Short mmCIF file of C-alpha atoms in Angstrom, two decimals:
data_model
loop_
_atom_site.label_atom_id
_atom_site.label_comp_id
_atom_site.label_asym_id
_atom_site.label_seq_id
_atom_site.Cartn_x
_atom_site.Cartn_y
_atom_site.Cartn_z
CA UNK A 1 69.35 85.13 98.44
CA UNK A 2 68.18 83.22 101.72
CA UNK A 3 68.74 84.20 104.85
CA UNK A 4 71.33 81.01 105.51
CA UNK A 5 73.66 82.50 102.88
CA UNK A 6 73.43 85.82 104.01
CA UNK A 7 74.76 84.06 107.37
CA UNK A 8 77.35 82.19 105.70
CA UNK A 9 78.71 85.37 103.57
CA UNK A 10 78.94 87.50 106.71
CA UNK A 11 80.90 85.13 108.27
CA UNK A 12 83.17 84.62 105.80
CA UNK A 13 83.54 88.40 105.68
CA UNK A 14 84.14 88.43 109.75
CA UNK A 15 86.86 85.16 108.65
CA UNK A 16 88.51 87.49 106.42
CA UNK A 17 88.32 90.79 108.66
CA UNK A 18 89.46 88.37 111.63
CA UNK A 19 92.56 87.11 110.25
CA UNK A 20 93.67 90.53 109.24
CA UNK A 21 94.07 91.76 113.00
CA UNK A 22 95.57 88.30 113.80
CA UNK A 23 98.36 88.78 111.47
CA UNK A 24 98.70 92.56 111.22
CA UNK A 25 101.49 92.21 113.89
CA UNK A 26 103.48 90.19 110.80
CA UNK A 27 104.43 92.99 107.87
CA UNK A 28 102.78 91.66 104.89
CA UNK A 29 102.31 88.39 105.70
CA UNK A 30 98.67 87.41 105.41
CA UNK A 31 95.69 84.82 104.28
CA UNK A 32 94.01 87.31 102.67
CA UNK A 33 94.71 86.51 98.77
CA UNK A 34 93.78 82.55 99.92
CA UNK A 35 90.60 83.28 101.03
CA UNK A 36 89.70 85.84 98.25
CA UNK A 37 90.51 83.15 96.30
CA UNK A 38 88.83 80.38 98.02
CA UNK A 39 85.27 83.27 98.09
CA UNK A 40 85.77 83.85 94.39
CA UNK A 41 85.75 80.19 93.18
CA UNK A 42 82.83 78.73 95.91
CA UNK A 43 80.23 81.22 96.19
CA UNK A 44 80.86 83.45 92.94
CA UNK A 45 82.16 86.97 91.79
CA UNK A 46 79.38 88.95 92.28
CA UNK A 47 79.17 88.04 96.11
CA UNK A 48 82.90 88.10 96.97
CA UNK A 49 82.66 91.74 95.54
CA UNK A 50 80.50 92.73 97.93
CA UNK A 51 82.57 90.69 100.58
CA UNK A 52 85.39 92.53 99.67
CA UNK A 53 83.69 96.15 99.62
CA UNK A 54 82.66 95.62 103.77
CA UNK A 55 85.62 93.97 104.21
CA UNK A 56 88.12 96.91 103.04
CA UNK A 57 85.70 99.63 104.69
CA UNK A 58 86.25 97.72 107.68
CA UNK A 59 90.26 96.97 107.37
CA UNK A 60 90.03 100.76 106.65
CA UNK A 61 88.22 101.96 109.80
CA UNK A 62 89.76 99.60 112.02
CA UNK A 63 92.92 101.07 111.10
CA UNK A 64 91.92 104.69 110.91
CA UNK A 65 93.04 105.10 107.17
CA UNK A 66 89.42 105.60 105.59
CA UNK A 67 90.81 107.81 103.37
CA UNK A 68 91.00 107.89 99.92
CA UNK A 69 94.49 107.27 99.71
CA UNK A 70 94.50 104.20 101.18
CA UNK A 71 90.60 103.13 100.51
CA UNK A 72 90.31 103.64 97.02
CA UNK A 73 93.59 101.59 95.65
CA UNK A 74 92.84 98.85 98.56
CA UNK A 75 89.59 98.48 96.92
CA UNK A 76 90.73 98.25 93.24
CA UNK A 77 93.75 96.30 94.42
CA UNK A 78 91.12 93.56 95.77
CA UNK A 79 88.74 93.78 93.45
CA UNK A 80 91.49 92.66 90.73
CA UNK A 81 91.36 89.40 92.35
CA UNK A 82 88.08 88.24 91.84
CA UNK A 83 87.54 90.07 88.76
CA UNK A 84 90.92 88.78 87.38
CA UNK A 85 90.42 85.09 88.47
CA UNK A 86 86.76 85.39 86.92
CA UNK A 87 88.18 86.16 83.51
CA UNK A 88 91.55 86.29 82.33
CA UNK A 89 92.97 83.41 85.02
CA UNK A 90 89.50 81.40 84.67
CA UNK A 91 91.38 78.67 83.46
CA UNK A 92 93.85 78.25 85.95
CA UNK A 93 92.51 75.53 87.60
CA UNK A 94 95.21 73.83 89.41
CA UNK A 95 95.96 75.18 93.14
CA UNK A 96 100.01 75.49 91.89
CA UNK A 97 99.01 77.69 89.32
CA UNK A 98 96.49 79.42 91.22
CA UNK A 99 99.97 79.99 93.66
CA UNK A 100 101.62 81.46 90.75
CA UNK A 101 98.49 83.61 89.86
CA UNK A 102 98.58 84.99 93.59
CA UNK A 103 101.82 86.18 92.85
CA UNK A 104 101.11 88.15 89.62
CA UNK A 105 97.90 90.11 92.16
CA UNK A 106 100.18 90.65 94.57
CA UNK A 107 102.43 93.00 92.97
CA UNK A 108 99.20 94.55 91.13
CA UNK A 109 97.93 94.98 94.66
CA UNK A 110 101.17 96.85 95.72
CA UNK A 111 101.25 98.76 92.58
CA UNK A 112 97.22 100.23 93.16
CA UNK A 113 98.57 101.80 96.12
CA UNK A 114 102.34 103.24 94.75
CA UNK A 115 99.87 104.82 92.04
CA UNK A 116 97.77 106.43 94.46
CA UNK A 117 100.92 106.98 96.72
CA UNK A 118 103.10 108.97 93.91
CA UNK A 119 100.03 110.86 92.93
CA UNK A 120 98.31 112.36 95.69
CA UNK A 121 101.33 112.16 98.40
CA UNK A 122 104.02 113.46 95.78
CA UNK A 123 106.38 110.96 96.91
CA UNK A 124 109.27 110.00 94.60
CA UNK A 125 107.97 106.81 92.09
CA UNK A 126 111.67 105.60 92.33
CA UNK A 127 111.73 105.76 96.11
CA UNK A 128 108.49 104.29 96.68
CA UNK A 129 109.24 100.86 94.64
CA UNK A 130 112.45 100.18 96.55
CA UNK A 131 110.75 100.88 99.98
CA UNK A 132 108.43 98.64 99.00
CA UNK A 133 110.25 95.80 97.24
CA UNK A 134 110.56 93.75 100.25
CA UNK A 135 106.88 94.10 101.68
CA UNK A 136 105.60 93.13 98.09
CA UNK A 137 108.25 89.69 97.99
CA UNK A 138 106.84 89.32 101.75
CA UNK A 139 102.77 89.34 99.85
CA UNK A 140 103.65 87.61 97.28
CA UNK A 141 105.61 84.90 98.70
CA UNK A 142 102.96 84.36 101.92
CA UNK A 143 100.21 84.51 99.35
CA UNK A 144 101.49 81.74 97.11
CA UNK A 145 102.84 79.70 100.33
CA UNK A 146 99.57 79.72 101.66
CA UNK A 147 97.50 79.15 98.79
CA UNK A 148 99.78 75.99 97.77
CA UNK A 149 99.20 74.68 101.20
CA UNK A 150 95.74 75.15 102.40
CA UNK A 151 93.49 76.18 99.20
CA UNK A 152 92.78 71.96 98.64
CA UNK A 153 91.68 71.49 102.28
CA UNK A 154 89.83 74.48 102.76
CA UNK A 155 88.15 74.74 99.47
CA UNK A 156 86.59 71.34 100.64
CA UNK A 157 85.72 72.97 104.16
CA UNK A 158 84.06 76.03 102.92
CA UNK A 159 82.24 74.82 100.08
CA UNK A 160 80.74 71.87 101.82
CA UNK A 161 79.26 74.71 104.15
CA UNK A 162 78.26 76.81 101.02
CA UNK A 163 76.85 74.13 99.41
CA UNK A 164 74.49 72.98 102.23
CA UNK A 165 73.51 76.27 103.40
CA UNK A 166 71.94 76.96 100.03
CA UNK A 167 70.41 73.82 99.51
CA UNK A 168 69.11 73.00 103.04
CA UNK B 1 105.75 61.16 97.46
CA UNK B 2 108.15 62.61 95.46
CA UNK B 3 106.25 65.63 94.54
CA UNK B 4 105.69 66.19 98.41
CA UNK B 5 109.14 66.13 99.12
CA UNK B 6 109.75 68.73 96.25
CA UNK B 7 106.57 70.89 97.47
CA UNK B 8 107.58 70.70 101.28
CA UNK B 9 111.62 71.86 100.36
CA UNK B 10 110.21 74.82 97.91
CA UNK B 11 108.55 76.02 100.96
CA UNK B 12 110.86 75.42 103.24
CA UNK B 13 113.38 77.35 100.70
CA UNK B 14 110.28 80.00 100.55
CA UNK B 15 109.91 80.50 104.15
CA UNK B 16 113.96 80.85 104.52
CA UNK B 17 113.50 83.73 101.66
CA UNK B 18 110.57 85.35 103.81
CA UNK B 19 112.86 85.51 106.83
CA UNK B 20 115.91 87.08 104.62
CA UNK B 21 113.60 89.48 103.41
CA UNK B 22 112.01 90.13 106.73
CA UNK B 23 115.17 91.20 108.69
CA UNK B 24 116.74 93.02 105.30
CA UNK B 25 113.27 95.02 105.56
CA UNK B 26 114.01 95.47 109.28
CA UNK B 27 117.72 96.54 109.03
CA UNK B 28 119.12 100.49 108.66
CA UNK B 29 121.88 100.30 106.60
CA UNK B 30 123.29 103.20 108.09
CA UNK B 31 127.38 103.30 108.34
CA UNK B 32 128.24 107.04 107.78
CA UNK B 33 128.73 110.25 109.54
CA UNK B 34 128.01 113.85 108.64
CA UNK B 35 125.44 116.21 110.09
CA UNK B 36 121.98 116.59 109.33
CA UNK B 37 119.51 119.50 109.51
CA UNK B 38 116.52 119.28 111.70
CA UNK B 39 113.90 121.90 111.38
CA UNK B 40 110.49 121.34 113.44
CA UNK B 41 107.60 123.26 112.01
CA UNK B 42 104.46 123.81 113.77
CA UNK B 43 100.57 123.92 112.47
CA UNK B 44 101.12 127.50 111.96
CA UNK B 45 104.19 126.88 109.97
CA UNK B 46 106.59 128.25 112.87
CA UNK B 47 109.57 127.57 112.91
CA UNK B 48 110.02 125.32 116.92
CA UNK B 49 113.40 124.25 115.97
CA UNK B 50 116.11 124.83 113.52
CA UNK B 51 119.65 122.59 114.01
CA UNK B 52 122.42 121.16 112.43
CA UNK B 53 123.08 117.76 114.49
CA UNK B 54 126.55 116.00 113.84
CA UNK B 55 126.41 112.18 113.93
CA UNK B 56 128.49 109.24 113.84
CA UNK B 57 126.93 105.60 112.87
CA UNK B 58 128.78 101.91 113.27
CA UNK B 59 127.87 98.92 112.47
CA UNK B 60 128.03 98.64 116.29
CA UNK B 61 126.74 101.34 116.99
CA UNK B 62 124.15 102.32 114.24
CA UNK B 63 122.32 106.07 114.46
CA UNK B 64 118.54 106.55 113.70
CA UNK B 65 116.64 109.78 112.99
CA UNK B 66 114.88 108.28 116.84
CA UNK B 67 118.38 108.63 118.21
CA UNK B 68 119.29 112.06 117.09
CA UNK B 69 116.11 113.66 117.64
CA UNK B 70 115.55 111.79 121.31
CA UNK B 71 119.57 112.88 121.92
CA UNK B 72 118.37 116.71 121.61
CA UNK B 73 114.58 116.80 121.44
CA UNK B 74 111.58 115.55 124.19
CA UNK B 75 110.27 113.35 121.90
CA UNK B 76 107.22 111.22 122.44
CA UNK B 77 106.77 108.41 120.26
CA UNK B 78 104.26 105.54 120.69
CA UNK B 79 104.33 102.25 119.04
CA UNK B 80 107.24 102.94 116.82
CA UNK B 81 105.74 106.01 116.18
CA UNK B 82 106.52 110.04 116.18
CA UNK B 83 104.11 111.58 118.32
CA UNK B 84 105.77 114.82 120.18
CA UNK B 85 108.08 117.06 119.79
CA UNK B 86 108.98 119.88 122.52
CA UNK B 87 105.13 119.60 124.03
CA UNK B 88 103.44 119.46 120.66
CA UNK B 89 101.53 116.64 120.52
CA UNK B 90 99.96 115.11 117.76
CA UNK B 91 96.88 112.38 118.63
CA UNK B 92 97.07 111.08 114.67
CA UNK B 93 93.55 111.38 114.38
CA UNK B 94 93.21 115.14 113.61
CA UNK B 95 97.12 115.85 113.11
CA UNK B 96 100.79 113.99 112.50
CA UNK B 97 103.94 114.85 112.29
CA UNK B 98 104.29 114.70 108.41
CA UNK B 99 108.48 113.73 107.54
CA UNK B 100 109.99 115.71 105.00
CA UNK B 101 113.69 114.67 103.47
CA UNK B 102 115.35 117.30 100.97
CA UNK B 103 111.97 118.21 100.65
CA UNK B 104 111.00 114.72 99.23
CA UNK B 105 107.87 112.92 101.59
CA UNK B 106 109.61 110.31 103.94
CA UNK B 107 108.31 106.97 102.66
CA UNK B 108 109.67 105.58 106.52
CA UNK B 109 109.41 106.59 110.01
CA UNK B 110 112.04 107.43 112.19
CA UNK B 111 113.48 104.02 113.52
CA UNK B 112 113.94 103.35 109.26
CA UNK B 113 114.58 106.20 107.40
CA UNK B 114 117.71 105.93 105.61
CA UNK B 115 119.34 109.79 105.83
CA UNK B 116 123.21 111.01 105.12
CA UNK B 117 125.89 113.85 105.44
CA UNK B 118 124.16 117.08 104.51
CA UNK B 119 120.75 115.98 104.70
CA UNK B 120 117.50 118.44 105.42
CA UNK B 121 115.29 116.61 107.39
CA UNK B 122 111.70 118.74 108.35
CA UNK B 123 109.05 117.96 110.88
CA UNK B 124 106.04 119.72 110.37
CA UNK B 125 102.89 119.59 112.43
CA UNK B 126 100.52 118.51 109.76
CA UNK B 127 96.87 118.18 109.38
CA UNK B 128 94.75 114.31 108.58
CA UNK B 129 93.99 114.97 105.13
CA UNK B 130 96.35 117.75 104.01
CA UNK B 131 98.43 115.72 101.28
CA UNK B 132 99.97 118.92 99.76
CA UNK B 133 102.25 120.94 102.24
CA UNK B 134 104.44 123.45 101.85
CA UNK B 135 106.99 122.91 103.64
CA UNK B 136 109.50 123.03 101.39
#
């Protein structure tokens, strides 16, 4: 790996850390699925794994929740998402579908953590999934808005920079 | 065009939905009255506090867990968040105040959780990390 894409993968880690904080004051509401996505299908699976491992150590320690309660299923719960759309939703290809698809890891991403929630924390399975009903419509809805909006535009953006730093 | 029309009202109809959801998230649907027993445990599992609270909630004039406990308690809370009770502070690094409702976990903090006539509602001064308590 050269030293430009090393540059260009730790920023779009810092991208993905960044917009985190930005929109942590809105419940649920985030770009993170649309970039995830956008990582995944430019610069590869393997890579947007280890994106995603720094950036959930750092959403976790930022937050003061590096615990594994909240690391471990925010870990899997990401990881789905390149893993998924590298195999079973490889041939979604269309950004609409791929706004469907968002929707289906959403509510995978909410259940990782109601696992590890009615597990360890002994909290009530029925009480957790209405809780968290609304905050899970709130993911999946911003994640599919935002991918059927932006992934086009950006996907041209960020790849253009991918491509060039690797073959400059 | 006419698939940008349809994609810009679906979103527009999305968005509306992410509001409605939003403020149903934000709302306490709490129009009841009864009384409710607060008991405040320390670290050491002392009991600080042991009450039975009557309350009375309207639409108008809706009652939260915050209300009760700030009506009879010195309670710090910071951010939206349960900090002190009676001088016992907890920083939420090395301890919290843990929520415990018929001795079920609170899934909600105090401005949100959804309590009624008869309910036992424990405090208890609760290490980071310590994900079984006994409390109940």
């Amino acid at each position: 790996m050269r030293v430009k894409e090393i540059v260009i993968l730790s920023l779009l880690t810092t991208i993905l850390v960044a917009q985190e904080q930005i929109l942590a004051v809105l419940p649920n509401i985030q770009m993170t699925f649309l970039l995830i996505f956008l990582y995944t299908k430019i610069v590869g699976v393997k890579k947007t794994v280890f994106i995603i491992a720094i950036y959930v150590f750092l959403d976790c320690l930022i937050t003061s929740s590096l615990g594994l309660i909240t690391f471990i299923p925010m870990l899997i719960g990401w990881l789905l998402v390149p893993l998924s759309l590298g195999t079973i939703f490889k041939p979604c290809k269309s950004t609409l579908s791929l706004a469907f698809v968002s929707i289906i890891l959403s509510i995978t991403y909410a259940l990782s953590f109601m696992v590890a929630a009615v597990i360890v924390s002994e909290i009530s399975f029925e009480a957790y999934v209405i809780a968290d009903i609304p905050f899970t419509l709130l993911l999946a809805l911003s994640s599919f808005l935002s991918i059927w909006w932006l992934y086009d535009p950006l996907y041209r953006v960020i790849n253009q920079l991918h491509t060039s730093a690797i073959s400059s | 065009m006419k698939a940008k029309i349809i994609k810009i009202v679906v979103s527009v109809l999305v968005l509306a939905a992410m509001i409605g959801i939003y403020c149903w998230a934000q709302t306490t649907p709490l129009i009841t009255s009864g009384s409710v027993h607060i008991i405040v445990i320390d670290g050491e599992q002392h009991v600080m506090a042991d009450d039975v609270w009557e309350f009375e909630s309207t639409a108008s004039n809706p009652i939260t867990l915050h209300t009760i406990l700030s009506n009879h308690y010195e309670i710090v809370v910071q951010h939206g968040m349960l900090v002190g009770i009676n001088g016992l502070m907890a920083n939420n690094t090395d301890y919290f105040w843990k929520i415990w409702i018929n001795c079920e976990m609170a899934n909600r903090g105090i401005d949100a959780l959804l309590f009624k006539d008869g309910d036992e509602i424990r405090f208890v001064y609760t290490a980071v990390g310590d994900y079984y308590n006994y409390a109940c």
